[in-house]
Amino acid sequence: MWSHTTMDRKTAGNGVQDCGSDAESRKLCKKMKVDLSTKDKKVELFHYQDGAFHTEYNRAVTFKSVVAFLKDPKGPPLWEEDPGAKDVVHIDSEKDFRRLLKKEEKPLLMMFYAPWCSMCKRIMPHFQKAATQLRGHFVLAGMNVYPSEFENIKEEYNVRGYPTICYFEKGRFLFQYDNYGSTAEDIVEWLKNPQPPQPQVPETPWADEGGSVYHLTDEDFDQFVKEHSSVLVMFHAPWCGHCKKMKPEFENAAEVLHGEADSSGVLAAVDATVNKALAERFHISEFPTLKYFKNGEKSAVPALRTKKNFIEWMRNPEAPPPPEPTWEEQQTSVLHLAGDNFRETLKKKKHTLVMFYAPWCPHCKKVIPHFTATADIFKDDRKIVCAAVDCVKEKNQDLCQQEAVKAYPTFHYYHYGKFAEKYDSERTELGFTNFIRTLREGDHERLGKKKEEL
């Protein structure tokens, strides 16, 4: 017996089609792309948007996961769907949170997070690994407090940005854990002797520093963009390193534009961790994010990063956008290799994950941010490197042919410069980081078996 469920985003409804009852039903299911060849598969879930097939549902088949998918089909899966997060206690309601505090005897480390938060996504793999290592001695829990229904909790525990990690003993909040760049080992070590954060000189909020950038809020944003015919807005987060890097460029450009007699427009900024309504309204999922408003209406804006780019764009927003810097031209932790230095460079590193790509390849463009974020995570480990080779460049074509690269992107793992295996797992930050951590932890059993077979 086969069943086929359709999900429509507008109605959030669902239906069931028996694909084995008669010839007409089988014909319909075949038309709807249901795979009837696999005997063991009982249910397929397809999502339809505006009456057209959108995508196959491949997440956990639970009420909570399906509802989350219907609300945002393009959004990330729930954290609890990650098999590696099985030892993290996932809290869904304030009632469950209060019950956990009341009944749990073991020390508790609670991560308050938002699903779209890039910093949260980076620390989650470390957090869940620490949860597994500390199972039975500590409880590590996670709770999405981004929805407005959790305002009381955010106020009570001073959640001013994401993630906010709080330490409890016997239900009593003691202090926050503030090392958001930490690894699983850092978390485990800290929990051996939990200490409150060391006093630091607080950073002056950007809005309080003065300057020529206008700082907007949920309350005054709409009125401001109506009163100014040309506005470029930078959505940022106080902890975001890329935002801090862009900030002086943005400020300097704003000062130049402010001093022009015939104003070309203004530059404004929004702290998305404070002004959550605006962040949600404009679907801000990473920082910094630029939005351009012409006569109050949002328009497309190219990738701008420098003072010169900002000024040129504002003086002539209709002009063709400046060419985006290539991946190799950007300042990242990815090591870009060429045919003449490839082998010698890899020999110096114990573990190297190489991405062979083509700049025009859409699949490559999609995975580049994930691979770059992975390189940032391991940038301080001297034994590990994430590298990339542009196979379109003439000097690299022979190398890519020698390495049997037949499609883009292709990922190869090298051990001290020798090819060990092809990476065929998930092309996500989580997939890459989990693979590299397995290597770092010395789990080479599967590599040994492969070599024996060869």
CSV table of C-alpha atoms in Angstrom, one decimal:
chain,number,residue,atom,x,y,z
A,1,MET,CA,0.0,0.0,0.0
A,2,TRP,CA,1.3,3.4,-1.0
A,3,SER,CA,0.2,6.8,0.1
A,4,HIS,CA,1.0,10.2,-1.2
A,5,THR,CA,0.5,13.3,0.9
A,6,THR,CA,0.5,16.8,-0.6
A,7,MET,CA,1.1,20.0,1.3
A,8,ASP,CA,0.1,23.4,0.1
A,9,ARG,CA,1.7,26.4,1.8
A,10,LYS,CA,-1.2,28.8,1.4
A,11,THR,CA,-3.8,26.6,3.0
A,12,ALA,CA,-1.4,24.6,5.1
A,13,GLY,CA,-3.6,21.7,4.2
A,14,ASN,CA,-2.9,18.2,3.3
A,15,GLY,CA,-4.4,15.3,1.5
A,16,VAL,CA,-3.8,11.5,1.1
A,17,GLN,CA,-3.8,9.6,-2.2
A,18,ASP,CA,-3.8,5.8,-2.2
A,19,CYS,CA,-1.3,4.9,-4.9
A,20,GLY,CA,-2.2,1.2,-5.0
A,21,SER,CA,-5.9,1.1,-5.1
A,22,ASP,CA,-6.5,1.1,-8.9
A,23,ALA,CA,-4.9,2.0,-12.2
A,24,GLU,CA,-6.2,5.6,-12.2
A,25,SER,CA,-4.6,6.2,-8.8
A,26,ARG,CA,-1.3,4.6,-9.9
A,27,LYS,CA,-1.4,6.8,-13.0
A,28,LEU,CA,-1.9,10.0,-10.9
A,29,CYS,CA,0.9,9.1,-8.4
A,30,LYS,CA,3.2,8.5,-11.3
A,31,LYS,CA,2.3,11.9,-12.8
A,32,MET,CA,3.0,13.4,-9.3
A,33,LYS,CA,6.5,11.8,-9.4
A,34,VAL,CA,5.9,9.2,-6.7
A,35,ASP,CA,8.5,6.5,-6.8
A,36,LEU,CA,6.6,3.2,-7.1
A,37,SER,CA,9.6,1.0,-7.6
A,38,THR,CA,10.8,0.7,-3.9
A,39,LYS,CA,8.8,-1.9,-2.0
A,40,ASP,CA,9.9,-0.8,1.4
A,41,LYS,CA,8.9,2.9,1.0
A,42,LYS,CA,5.4,3.4,2.4
A,43,VAL,CA,4.9,7.2,2.3
A,44,GLU,CA,6.1,10.0,0.2
A,45,LEU,CA,5.4,13.7,1.1
A,46,PHE,CA,5.4,16.3,-1.6
A,47,HIS,CA,5.0,20.0,-1.2
A,48,TYR,CA,2.9,22.0,-3.7
A,49,GLN,CA,3.0,25.8,-3.9
A,50,ASP,CA,0.4,27.8,-5.9
A,51,GLY,CA,-0.8,24.5,-7.4
A,52,ALA,CA,2.6,23.4,-8.7
A,53,PHE,CA,5.1,20.8,-7.5
A,54,HIS,CA,7.7,22.6,-5.3
A,55,THR,CA,9.8,19.9,-3.6
A,56,GLU,CA,9.8,16.5,-1.9
A,57,TYR,CA,9.5,16.7,1.9
A,58,ASN,CA,12.6,15.0,3.3
A,59,ARG,CA,12.6,16.0,6.9
A,60,ALA,CA,11.4,14.2,10.0
A,61,VAL,CA,7.8,13.0,9.7
A,62,THR,CA,6.6,14.6,13.0
A,63,PHE,CA,3.9,17.1,13.7
A,64,LYS,CA,6.3,19.7,14.8
A,65,SER,CA,8.6,19.3,11.8
A,66,VAL,CA,5.8,19.3,9.2
A,67,VAL,CA,4.3,22.4,10.8
A,68,ALA,CA,7.7,24.2,10.7
A,69,PHE,CA,8.1,23.2,7.1
A,70,LEU,CA,4.7,24.5,6.1
A,71,LYS,CA,5.4,27.8,7.8
A,72,ASP,CA,8.7,28.2,5.9
A,73,PRO,CA,9.4,25.5,3.2
A,74,LYS,CA,12.8,27.1,2.4
A,75,GLY,CA,13.9,27.5,6.1
A,76,PRO,CA,16.4,25.3,7.9
A,77,PRO,CA,15.3,22.0,9.5
A,78,LEU,CA,14.6,21.9,13.2
A,79,TRP,CA,17.8,21.5,15.3
A,80,GLU,CA,16.4,18.3,16.9
A,81,GLU,CA,16.2,16.7,13.5
A,82,ASP,CA,20.0,16.5,13.4
A,83,PRO,CA,21.0,13.0,14.5
A,84,GLY,CA,24.0,14.4,16.2
A,85,ALA,CA,21.8,16.5,18.5
A,86,LYS,CA,20.0,13.5,20.1
A,87,ASP,CA,21.7,14.2,23.5
A,88,VAL,CA,20.6,17.9,23.5
A,89,VAL,CA,17.3,18.4,25.4
A,90,HIS,CA,15.0,20.3,23.0
A,91,ILE,CA,12.5,22.6,24.8
A,92,ASP,CA,9.4,23.8,22.9
A,93,SER,CA,7.4,25.8,25.5
A,94,GLU,CA,7.8,27.9,28.5
A,95,LYS,CA,5.9,25.3,30.5
A,96,ASP,CA,8.4,22.6,29.6
A,97,PHE,CA,11.3,25.0,30.4
A,98,ARG,CA,9.9,25.7,33.9
A,99,ARG,CA,9.3,22.0,34.4
A,100,LEU,CA,12.9,21.2,33.4
A,101,LEU,CA,14.3,23.8,35.9
A,102,LYS,CA,12.1,22.4,38.7
A,103,LYS,CA,12.9,18.7,38.2
A,104,GLU,CA,16.4,18.6,36.9
A,105,GLU,CA,19.1,17.8,39.6
A,106,LYS,CA,22.1,17.9,37.3
A,107,PRO,CA,23.7,21.2,36.3
A,108,LEU,CA,22.1,22.6,33.2
A,109,LEU,CA,23.5,24.6,30.3
A,110,MET,CA,20.7,26.2,28.3
A,111,MET,CA,21.2,27.7,24.8
A,112,PHE,CA,18.5,30.3,23.9
A,113,TYR,CA,18.7,30.6,20.1
A,114,ALA,CA,17.0,31.8,16.9
A,115,PRO,CA,16.8,29.4,13.9
A,116,TRP,CA,18.2,32.0,11.4
A,117,CYS,CA,21.1,33.0,13.6
A,118,SER,CA,24.5,32.2,11.9
A,119,MET,CA,26.4,32.3,15.2
A,120,CYS,CA,23.9,29.8,16.6
A,121,LYS,CA,24.4,27.5,13.6
A,122,ARG,CA,28.2,27.6,14.1
A,123,ILE,CA,28.2,26.7,17.8
A,124,MET,CA,25.4,24.1,17.6
A,125,PRO,CA,27.7,21.2,16.4
A,126,HIS,CA,30.1,21.9,19.3
A,127,PHE,CA,27.2,22.2,21.8
A,128,GLN,CA,25.7,18.9,20.8
A,129,LYS,CA,29.0,17.1,20.8
A,130,ALA,CA,29.6,18.4,24.3
A,131,ALA,CA,26.1,17.2,25.3
A,132,THR,CA,27.1,13.6,24.2
A,133,GLN,CA,30.4,13.7,26.0
A,134,LEU,CA,28.8,15.0,29.2
A,135,ARG,CA,25.7,12.8,29.1
A,136,GLY,CA,24.7,11.6,32.6
A,137,HIS,CA,26.6,14.3,34.3
A,138,PHE,CA,25.3,17.6,32.8
A,139,VAL,CA,22.2,18.5,30.8
A,140,LEU,CA,22.7,20.6,27.7
A,141,ALA,CA,19.4,22.0,26.3
A,142,GLY,CA,18.3,24.2,23.5
A,143,MET,CA,15.3,26.5,23.1
A,144,ASN,CA,14.2,28.6,20.1
A,145,VAL,CA,13.1,31.8,21.9
A,146,TYR,CA,12.8,34.0,18.7
A,147,PRO,CA,8.9,33.8,18.6
A,148,SER,CA,7.2,36.7,20.4
A,149,GLU,CA,5.5,34.3,22.9
A,150,PHE,CA,8.9,33.9,24.7
A,151,GLU,CA,9.3,37.6,25.5
A,152,ASN,CA,9.0,36.9,29.3
A,153,ILE,CA,11.9,34.4,29.2
A,154,LYS,CA,14.1,36.8,27.1
A,155,GLU,CA,13.5,39.6,29.6
A,156,GLU,CA,14.1,37.3,32.6
A,157,TYR,CA,17.4,36.0,31.4
A,158,ASN,CA,18.6,39.1,29.6
A,159,VAL,CA,18.5,37.6,26.1
A,160,ARG,CA,19.7,40.6,24.0
A,161,GLY,CA,21.2,38.6,21.1
A,162,TYR,CA,21.6,35.1,19.8
A,163,PRO,CA,22.8,32.8,21.1
A,164,THR,CA,22.5,33.5,24.8
A,165,ILE,CA,23.8,30.5,26.9
A,166,CYS,CA,22.8,30.4,30.6
A,167,TYR,CA,24.1,28.1,33.3
A,168,PHE,CA,21.8,26.7,36.0
A,169,GLU,CA,22.3,24.6,39.1
A,170,LYS,CA,19.2,23.0,40.7
A,171,GLY,CA,16.9,25.3,38.8
A,172,ARG,CA,18.7,28.5,39.8
A,173,PHE,CA,20.3,30.7,37.2
A,174,LEU,CA,23.9,31.6,38.1
A,175,PHE,CA,25.5,33.3,35.1
A,176,GLN,CA,25.9,33.3,31.3
A,177,TYR,CA,28.5,31.4,29.3
A,178,ASP,CA,29.9,33.9,26.9
A,179,ASN,CA,32.5,32.1,24.8
A,180,TYR,CA,30.6,31.9,21.6
A,181,GLY,CA,33.6,30.9,19.5
A,182,SER,CA,34.2,27.9,21.6
A,183,THR,CA,34.6,24.2,20.6
A,184,ALA,CA,33.1,21.2,22.3
A,185,GLU,CA,36.3,20.8,24.2
A,186,ASP,CA,36.0,24.4,25.5
A,187,ILE,CA,32.5,23.8,26.8
A,188,VAL,CA,33.4,20.5,28.5
A,189,GLU,CA,36.5,22.1,30.1
A,190,TRP,CA,34.4,25.2,31.3
A,191,LEU,CA,31.8,22.9,32.9
A,192,LYS,CA,34.5,21.3,35.1
A,193,ASN,CA,34.7,24.6,36.9
A,194,PRO,CA,31.9,27.0,35.8
A,195,GLN,CA,32.9,30.6,36.4
A,196,PRO,CA,31.0,33.9,35.6
A,197,PRO,CA,32.2,35.9,32.7
A,198,GLN,CA,35.2,38.2,33.4
A,199,PRO,CA,34.2,41.9,33.6
A,200,GLN,CA,34.9,43.6,30.3
A,201,VAL,CA,34.8,47.1,29.1
A,202,PRO,CA,31.4,47.2,27.3
A,203,GLU,CA,31.5,48.2,23.7
A,204,THR,CA,29.8,51.4,22.8
A,205,PRO,CA,26.7,50.7,20.7
A,206,TRP,CA,27.2,51.9,17.2
A,207,ALA,CA,24.1,54.1,17.5
A,208,ASP,CA,25.8,56.0,20.4
A,209,GLU,CA,29.1,56.6,18.5
A,210,GLY,CA,27.7,59.5,16.4
A,211,GLY,CA,28.7,59.8,12.8
A,212,SER,CA,26.8,60.3,9.5
A,213,VAL,CA,25.0,56.9,9.5
A,214,TYR,CA,21.4,57.1,10.6
A,215,HIS,CA,20.3,54.4,13.1
A,216,LEU,CA,16.8,53.2,12.6
A,217,THR,CA,14.4,51.1,14.8
A,218,ASP,CA,11.2,49.2,14.4
A,219,GLU,CA,9.3,52.3,15.3
A,220,ASP,CA,10.8,54.9,13.0
A,221,PHE,CA,12.0,52.9,10.0
A,222,ASP,CA,9.0,53.3,7.7
A,223,GLN,CA,8.7,57.0,8.3
A,224,PHE,CA,12.4,57.5,7.6
A,225,VAL,CA,12.4,55.7,4.2
A,226,LYS,CA,9.3,57.6,3.2
A,227,GLU,CA,11.0,61.0,4.0
A,228,HIS,CA,14.3,60.1,2.2
A,229,SER,CA,14.1,59.2,-1.5
A,230,SER,CA,17.3,57.1,-1.5
A,231,VAL,CA,18.3,55.0,1.5
A,232,LEU,CA,20.8,52.2,1.8
A,233,VAL,CA,20.3,50.2,5.0
A,234,MET,CA,22.8,47.9,6.6
A,235,PHE,CA,21.3,45.2,8.9
A,236,HIS,CA,23.9,44.2,11.4
A,237,ALA,CA,24.6,42.4,14.7
A,238,PRO,CA,26.9,43.7,17.5
A,239,TRP,CA,28.9,40.5,17.6
A,240,CYS,CA,29.2,40.0,13.9
A,241,GLY,CA,32.9,40.2,12.7
A,242,HIS,CA,32.0,40.9,9.1
A,243,CYS,CA,29.8,43.8,10.2
A,244,LYS,CA,32.6,45.3,12.3
A,245,LYS,CA,34.9,45.0,9.2
A,246,MET,CA,32.3,46.8,7.0
A,247,LYS,CA,31.4,49.4,9.5
A,248,PRO,CA,34.3,51.9,8.9
A,249,GLU,CA,33.8,51.6,5.1
A,250,PHE,CA,30.1,52.3,5.6
A,251,GLU,CA,30.7,55.2,8.0
A,252,ASN,CA,33.3,56.9,5.7
A,253,ALA,CA,31.0,56.6,2.7
A,254,ALA,CA,28.1,58.1,4.7
A,255,GLU,CA,30.3,61.0,5.7
A,256,VAL,CA,31.2,61.7,2.0
A,257,LEU,CA,27.6,61.5,0.9
A,258,HIS,CA,26.5,63.7,3.8
A,259,GLY,CA,28.9,66.5,2.7
A,260,GLU,CA,27.7,66.6,-0.9
A,261,ALA,CA,25.6,69.6,-1.8
A,262,ASP,CA,23.4,67.6,-4.2
A,263,SER,CA,22.7,64.7,-1.8
A,264,SER,CA,22.9,61.3,-3.5
A,265,GLY,CA,21.0,59.7,-0.6
A,266,VAL,CA,21.7,58.5,2.9
A,267,LEU,CA,23.2,55.5,4.6
A,268,ALA,CA,21.3,53.9,7.6
A,269,ALA,CA,21.8,51.0,9.9
A,270,VAL,CA,19.5,48.6,11.9
A,271,ASP,CA,20.6,46.4,14.8
A,272,ALA,CA,18.7,43.3,13.8
A,273,THR,CA,19.2,41.7,17.2
A,274,VAL,CA,17.3,44.5,18.9
A,275,ASN,CA,14.8,45.4,16.1
A,276,LYS,CA,13.4,41.9,15.6
A,277,ALA,CA,10.3,43.0,13.8
A,278,LEU,CA,12.3,44.5,11.0
A,279,ALA,CA,14.7,41.5,10.9
A,280,GLU,CA,11.7,39.2,10.4
A,281,ARG,CA,9.9,41.4,8.0
A,282,PHE,CA,12.9,41.6,5.6
A,283,HIS,CA,14.0,37.9,6.2
A,284,ILE,CA,17.4,38.8,7.6
A,285,SER,CA,19.2,35.5,8.0
A,286,GLU,CA,22.9,36.6,7.9
A,287,PHE,CA,25.0,39.7,8.7
A,288,PRO,CA,25.7,42.1,7.3
A,289,THR,CA,22.7,42.3,4.9
A,290,LEU,CA,22.1,45.4,2.7
A,291,LYS,CA,18.7,46.6,1.6
A,292,TYR,CA,18.1,49.6,-0.7
A,293,PHE,CA,14.9,51.8,-0.6
A,294,LYS,CA,13.9,54.1,-3.4
A,295,ASN,CA,11.0,56.4,-2.5
A,296,GLY,CA,10.0,54.1,0.3
A,297,GLU,CA,10.0,51.0,-2.0
A,298,LYS,CA,12.6,48.2,-1.6
A,299,SER,CA,14.8,47.6,-4.6
A,300,ALA,CA,17.5,45.2,-5.5
A,301,VAL,CA,21.1,46.0,-4.4
A,302,PRO,CA,24.3,44.3,-5.5
A,303,ALA,CA,27.0,43.0,-3.2
A,304,LEU,CA,28.7,46.1,-1.8
A,305,ARG,CA,31.6,46.0,0.7
A,306,THR,CA,33.8,49.1,0.3
A,307,LYS,CA,33.6,52.9,0.7
A,308,LYS,CA,34.1,53.3,-3.0
A,309,ASN,CA,31.3,50.8,-3.9
A,310,PHE,CA,28.8,52.4,-1.5
A,311,ILE,CA,29.4,55.9,-2.9
A,312,GLU,CA,29.3,54.9,-6.5
A,313,TRP,CA,26.1,52.9,-6.0
A,314,MET,CA,24.4,55.8,-4.2
A,315,ARG,CA,25.4,58.3,-6.8
A,316,ASN,CA,23.9,56.1,-9.5
A,317,PRO,CA,21.8,53.3,-8.3
A,318,GLU,CA,20.6,52.5,-11.8
A,319,ALA,CA,24.1,51.9,-13.1
A,320,PRO,CA,25.3,48.3,-13.6
A,321,PRO,CA,26.5,47.0,-10.3
A,322,PRO,CA,30.3,46.8,-9.8
A,323,PRO,CA,31.6,43.3,-10.4
A,324,GLU,CA,31.5,41.1,-7.4
A,325,PRO,CA,34.9,40.0,-6.1
A,326,THR,CA,35.7,36.4,-7.0
A,327,TRP,CA,35.8,33.9,-4.2
A,328,GLU,CA,39.6,33.9,-4.5
A,329,GLU,CA,39.7,37.7,-4.2
A,330,GLN,CA,37.7,37.7,-1.0
A,331,GLN,CA,39.4,37.5,2.4
A,332,THR,CA,38.5,34.1,3.8
A,333,SER,CA,40.1,31.2,5.6
A,334,VAL,CA,39.9,29.0,2.4
A,335,LEU,CA,43.3,28.3,0.9
A,336,HIS,CA,43.1,28.8,-2.9
A,337,LEU,CA,45.6,26.5,-4.7
A,338,ALA,CA,46.9,26.2,-8.2
A,339,GLY,CA,48.5,23.4,-10.2
A,340,ASP,CA,52.0,24.5,-9.5
A,341,ASN,CA,51.7,24.6,-5.7
A,342,PHE,CA,49.0,22.0,-5.1
A,343,ARG,CA,50.9,18.9,-4.1
A,344,GLU,CA,53.7,20.7,-2.2
A,345,THR,CA,51.2,22.7,-0.1
A,346,LEU,CA,49.1,19.6,0.8
A,347,LYS,CA,52.1,17.7,2.0
A,348,LYS,CA,52.4,20.1,4.8
A,349,LYS,CA,48.9,19.5,6.2
A,350,LYS,CA,47.7,16.4,7.9
A,351,HIS,CA,44.0,16.8,6.8
A,352,THR,CA,42.9,18.8,3.7
A,353,LEU,CA,39.4,18.9,2.3
A,354,VAL,CA,39.6,20.3,-1.3
A,355,MET,CA,36.7,21.7,-3.2
A,356,PHE,CA,37.2,21.6,-7.0
A,357,TYR,CA,34.8,24.1,-8.6
A,358,ALA,CA,33.9,26.3,-11.5
A,359,PRO,CA,33.0,30.0,-10.8
A,360,TRP,CA,29.9,29.8,-13.1
A,361,CYS,CA,28.5,26.6,-11.5
A,362,PRO,CA,25.3,27.3,-9.6
A,363,HIS,CA,25.8,24.3,-7.3
A,364,CYS,CA,29.2,25.7,-6.4
A,365,LYS,CA,27.8,29.1,-5.7
A,366,LYS,CA,25.3,27.6,-3.3
A,367,VAL,CA,27.9,25.6,-1.3
A,368,ILE,CA,30.7,28.2,-1.2
A,369,PRO,CA,29.3,30.0,1.9
A,370,HIS,CA,29.1,26.7,3.8
A,371,PHE,CA,32.6,25.7,2.8
A,372,THR,CA,33.9,29.1,3.7
A,373,ALA,CA,32.2,29.0,7.1
A,374,THR,CA,33.8,25.6,7.7
A,375,ALA,CA,37.2,27.0,6.9
A,376,ASP,CA,36.7,29.8,9.4
A,377,ILE,CA,35.9,27.2,12.2
A,378,PHE,CA,39.2,25.4,11.7
A,379,LYS,CA,41.4,28.3,10.8
A,380,ASP,CA,43.4,28.1,14.0
A,381,ASP,CA,44.1,24.3,13.6
A,382,ARG,CA,47.5,24.0,11.9
A,383,LYS,CA,46.8,20.4,10.9
A,384,ILE,CA,43.6,21.1,9.0
A,385,VAL,CA,42.9,23.2,6.0
A,386,CYS,CA,40.0,23.8,3.6
A,387,ALA,CA,41.3,24.4,0.1
A,388,ALA,CA,39.8,25.3,-3.3
A,389,VAL,CA,40.8,24.9,-6.9
A,390,ASP,CA,39.3,26.8,-9.7
A,391,CYS,CA,39.2,24.2,-12.5
A,392,VAL,CA,38.3,26.8,-15.2
A,393,LYS,CA,41.6,28.5,-14.9
A,394,GLU,CA,44.0,27.2,-17.6
A,395,LYS,CA,46.8,26.6,-15.2
A,396,ASN,CA,44.6,24.3,-13.1
A,397,GLN,CA,42.9,22.3,-15.9
A,398,ASP,CA,45.6,19.6,-16.0
A,399,LEU,CA,45.5,19.2,-12.2
A,400,CYS,CA,41.7,18.8,-12.2
A,401,GLN,CA,42.0,16.2,-14.9
A,402,GLN,CA,44.7,14.3,-13.0
A,403,GLU,CA,42.5,14.3,-9.9
A,404,ALA,CA,39.6,12.8,-11.9
A,405,VAL,CA,37.3,15.8,-11.4
A,406,LYS,CA,34.3,15.2,-13.7
A,407,ALA,CA,31.6,17.4,-12.1
A,408,TYR,CA,31.4,20.6,-10.1
A,409,PRO,CA,31.7,20.8,-7.2
A,410,THR,CA,33.9,17.8,-6.4
A,411,PHE,CA,35.3,17.3,-2.9
A,412,HIS,CA,38.5,15.3,-2.1
A,413,TYR,CA,40.1,14.5,1.2
A,414,TYR,CA,43.9,14.4,1.3
A,415,HIS,CA,46.1,13.0,4.1
A,416,TYR,CA,49.5,14.7,4.0
A,417,GLY,CA,49.1,15.3,0.3
A,418,LYS,CA,47.9,11.8,-0.7
A,419,PHE,CA,44.4,11.3,-1.9
A,420,ALA,CA,42.4,9.3,0.7
A,421,GLU,CA,38.8,9.5,-0.3
A,422,LYS,CA,36.1,11.4,-2.1
A,423,TYR,CA,33.7,13.4,0.1
A,424,ASP,CA,30.1,12.5,-0.8
A,425,SER,CA,28.2,13.6,2.3
A,426,GLU,CA,26.0,16.7,2.9
A,427,ARG,CA,27.3,19.9,1.3
A,428,THR,CA,26.5,22.0,4.3
A,429,GLU,CA,28.6,23.6,7.0
A,430,LEU,CA,27.4,20.9,9.4
A,431,GLY,CA,28.3,18.1,7.0
A,432,PHE,CA,31.8,19.4,6.4
A,433,THR,CA,32.5,20.2,10.0
A,434,ASN,CA,31.3,16.8,11.2
A,435,PHE,CA,33.5,15.1,8.6
A,436,ILE,CA,36.6,17.1,9.6
A,437,ARG,CA,36.0,16.5,13.3
A,438,THR,CA,35.9,12.8,12.7
A,439,LEU,CA,39.3,13.0,11.0
A,440,ARG,CA,40.7,15.1,13.8
A,441,GLU,CA,39.6,12.7,16.4
A,442,GLY,CA,41.6,10.0,14.8
A,443,ASP,CA,38.7,7.9,13.4
A,444,HIS,CA,40.5,6.5,10.4
A,445,GLU,CA,39.1,3.0,10.5
A,446,ARG,CA,37.0,3.4,7.4
A,447,LEU,CA,39.9,4.9,5.5
A,448,GLY,CA,42.0,1.9,6.5
A,449,LYS,CA,39.4,-0.5,5.2
A,450,LYS,CA,39.2,1.4,1.9
A,451,LYS,CA,43.0,1.2,1.4
A,452,GLU,CA,43.0,-2.5,2.2
A,453,GLU,CA,40.3,-3.0,-0.4
A,454,LEU,CA,42.3,-1.1,-3.0
